[in-house]
Amino acid sequence: MSNKDTAVSPKTATKLQRPRLYKVILINDDYTPREFVILVLRAVFRMTEETGYRVMMTAHKMGTCVVVVCARDIAETKATEAVDLAKEAGFPLLFTTEPEE
């Protein structure tokens, strides 16, 4: 075996960017009972009764409320899970996702 000098160039350091975060937004409607909204917030988003109540009331008064900010796949999964739970119960409860600015 021969000992060849090999030129080893240093690897360029690649700077990893944080993934873009997404908001899950609760949209108020006039048909879904408040108790059911709190139930969904507790089941899907693991909120306490008090936190769920505050989020629900904010959406009720303001029209919308940001529920959680997280990675895109998690946000979309949670929003879909919450909407599906409401559909099964026959309510038009709506959650959407959008990129955080």
PDB file of C-alpha atoms in Angstrom, residues 49-96:
ATOM      1  CA  GLU A  49     -60.322  23.478  32.395  1.00  0.00           C
ATOM      2  CA  GLU A  50     -59.407  27.067  33.286  1.00  0.00           C
ATOM      3  CA  THR A  51     -57.079  27.575  30.313  1.00  0.00           C
ATOM      4  CA  GLY A  52     -59.613  26.029  27.948  1.00  0.00           C
ATOM      5  CA  TYR A  53     -62.282  28.366  29.308  1.00  0.00           C
ATOM      6  CA  ARG A  54     -60.051  31.422  28.780  1.00  0.00           C
ATOM      7  CA  VAL A  55     -59.169  30.402  25.203  1.00  0.00           C
ATOM      8  CA  MET A  56     -62.828  29.691  24.412  1.00  0.00           C
ATOM      9  CA  MET A  57     -63.960  33.047  25.846  1.00  0.00           C
ATOM     10  CA  THR A  58     -61.266  34.929  23.930  1.00  0.00           C
ATOM     11  CA  ALA A  59     -62.484  33.335  20.681  1.00  0.00           C
ATOM     12  CA  HIS A  60     -66.082  34.080  21.702  1.00  0.00           C
ATOM     13  CA  LYS A  61     -65.383  37.775  22.331  1.00  0.00           C
ATOM     14  CA  MET A  62     -62.770  38.441  19.629  1.00  0.00           C
ATOM     15  CA  GLY A  63     -63.934  36.032  16.915  1.00  0.00           C
ATOM     16  CA  THR A  64     -60.701  34.031  16.875  1.00  0.00           C
ATOM     17  CA  CYS A  65     -58.003  32.934  19.298  1.00  0.00           C
ATOM     18  CA  VAL A  66     -54.555  31.392  18.848  1.00  0.00           C
ATOM     19  CA  VAL A  67     -54.606  28.062  20.663  1.00  0.00           C
ATOM     20  CA  VAL A  68     -51.008  26.927  20.207  1.00  0.00           C
ATOM     21  CA  VAL A  69     -47.907  27.685  18.125  1.00  0.00           C
ATOM     22  CA  CYS A  70     -45.865  24.679  16.994  1.00  0.00           C
ATOM     23  CA  ALA A  71     -44.296  22.901  14.022  1.00  0.00           C
ATOM     24  CA  ARG A  72     -46.423  22.697  10.880  1.00  0.00           C
ATOM     25  CA  ASP A  73     -47.130  18.961  10.950  1.00  0.00           C
ATOM     26  CA  ILE A  74     -48.151  19.046  14.602  1.00  0.00           C
ATOM     27  CA  ALA A  75     -50.344  22.134  14.073  1.00  0.00           C
ATOM     28  CA  GLU A  76     -52.143  20.584  11.113  1.00  0.00           C
ATOM     29  CA  THR A  77     -52.616  17.278  12.916  1.00  0.00           C
ATOM     30  CA  LYS A  78     -54.072  18.949  16.020  1.00  0.00           C
ATOM     31  CA  ALA A  79     -56.395  21.186  13.984  1.00  0.00           C
ATOM     32  CA  THR A  80     -57.652  18.228  11.953  1.00  0.00           C
ATOM     33  CA  GLU A  81     -58.134  16.112  15.067  1.00  0.00           C
ATOM     34  CA  ALA A  82     -60.171  18.870  16.752  1.00  0.00           C
ATOM     35  CA  VAL A  83     -62.363  19.492  13.681  1.00  0.00           C
ATOM     36  CA  ASP A  84     -62.962  15.751  13.234  1.00  0.00           C
ATOM     37  CA  LEU A  85     -63.983  15.429  16.882  1.00  0.00           C
ATOM     38  CA  ALA A  86     -66.506  18.247  16.422  1.00  0.00           C
ATOM     39  CA  LYS A  87     -67.872  16.729  13.199  1.00  0.00           C
ATOM     40  CA  GLU A  88     -68.432  13.400  14.950  1.00  0.00           C
ATOM     41  CA  ALA A  89     -70.477  15.233  17.567  1.00  0.00           C
ATOM     42  CA  GLY A  90     -72.384  17.193  14.888  1.00  0.00           C
ATOM     43  CA  PHE A  91     -70.922  20.644  15.600  1.00  0.00           C
ATOM     44  CA  PRO A  92     -69.422  23.119  13.084  1.00  0.00           C
ATOM     45  CA  LEU A  93     -66.429  23.961  15.313  1.00  0.00           C
ATOM     46  CA  LEU A  94     -63.508  25.137  13.177  1.00  0.00           C
ATOM     47  CA  PHE A  95     -59.757  25.271  13.772  1.00  0.00           C
ATOM     48  CA  THR A  96     -57.338  26.556  11.113  1.00  0.00           C
TER      49      THR A  96
END
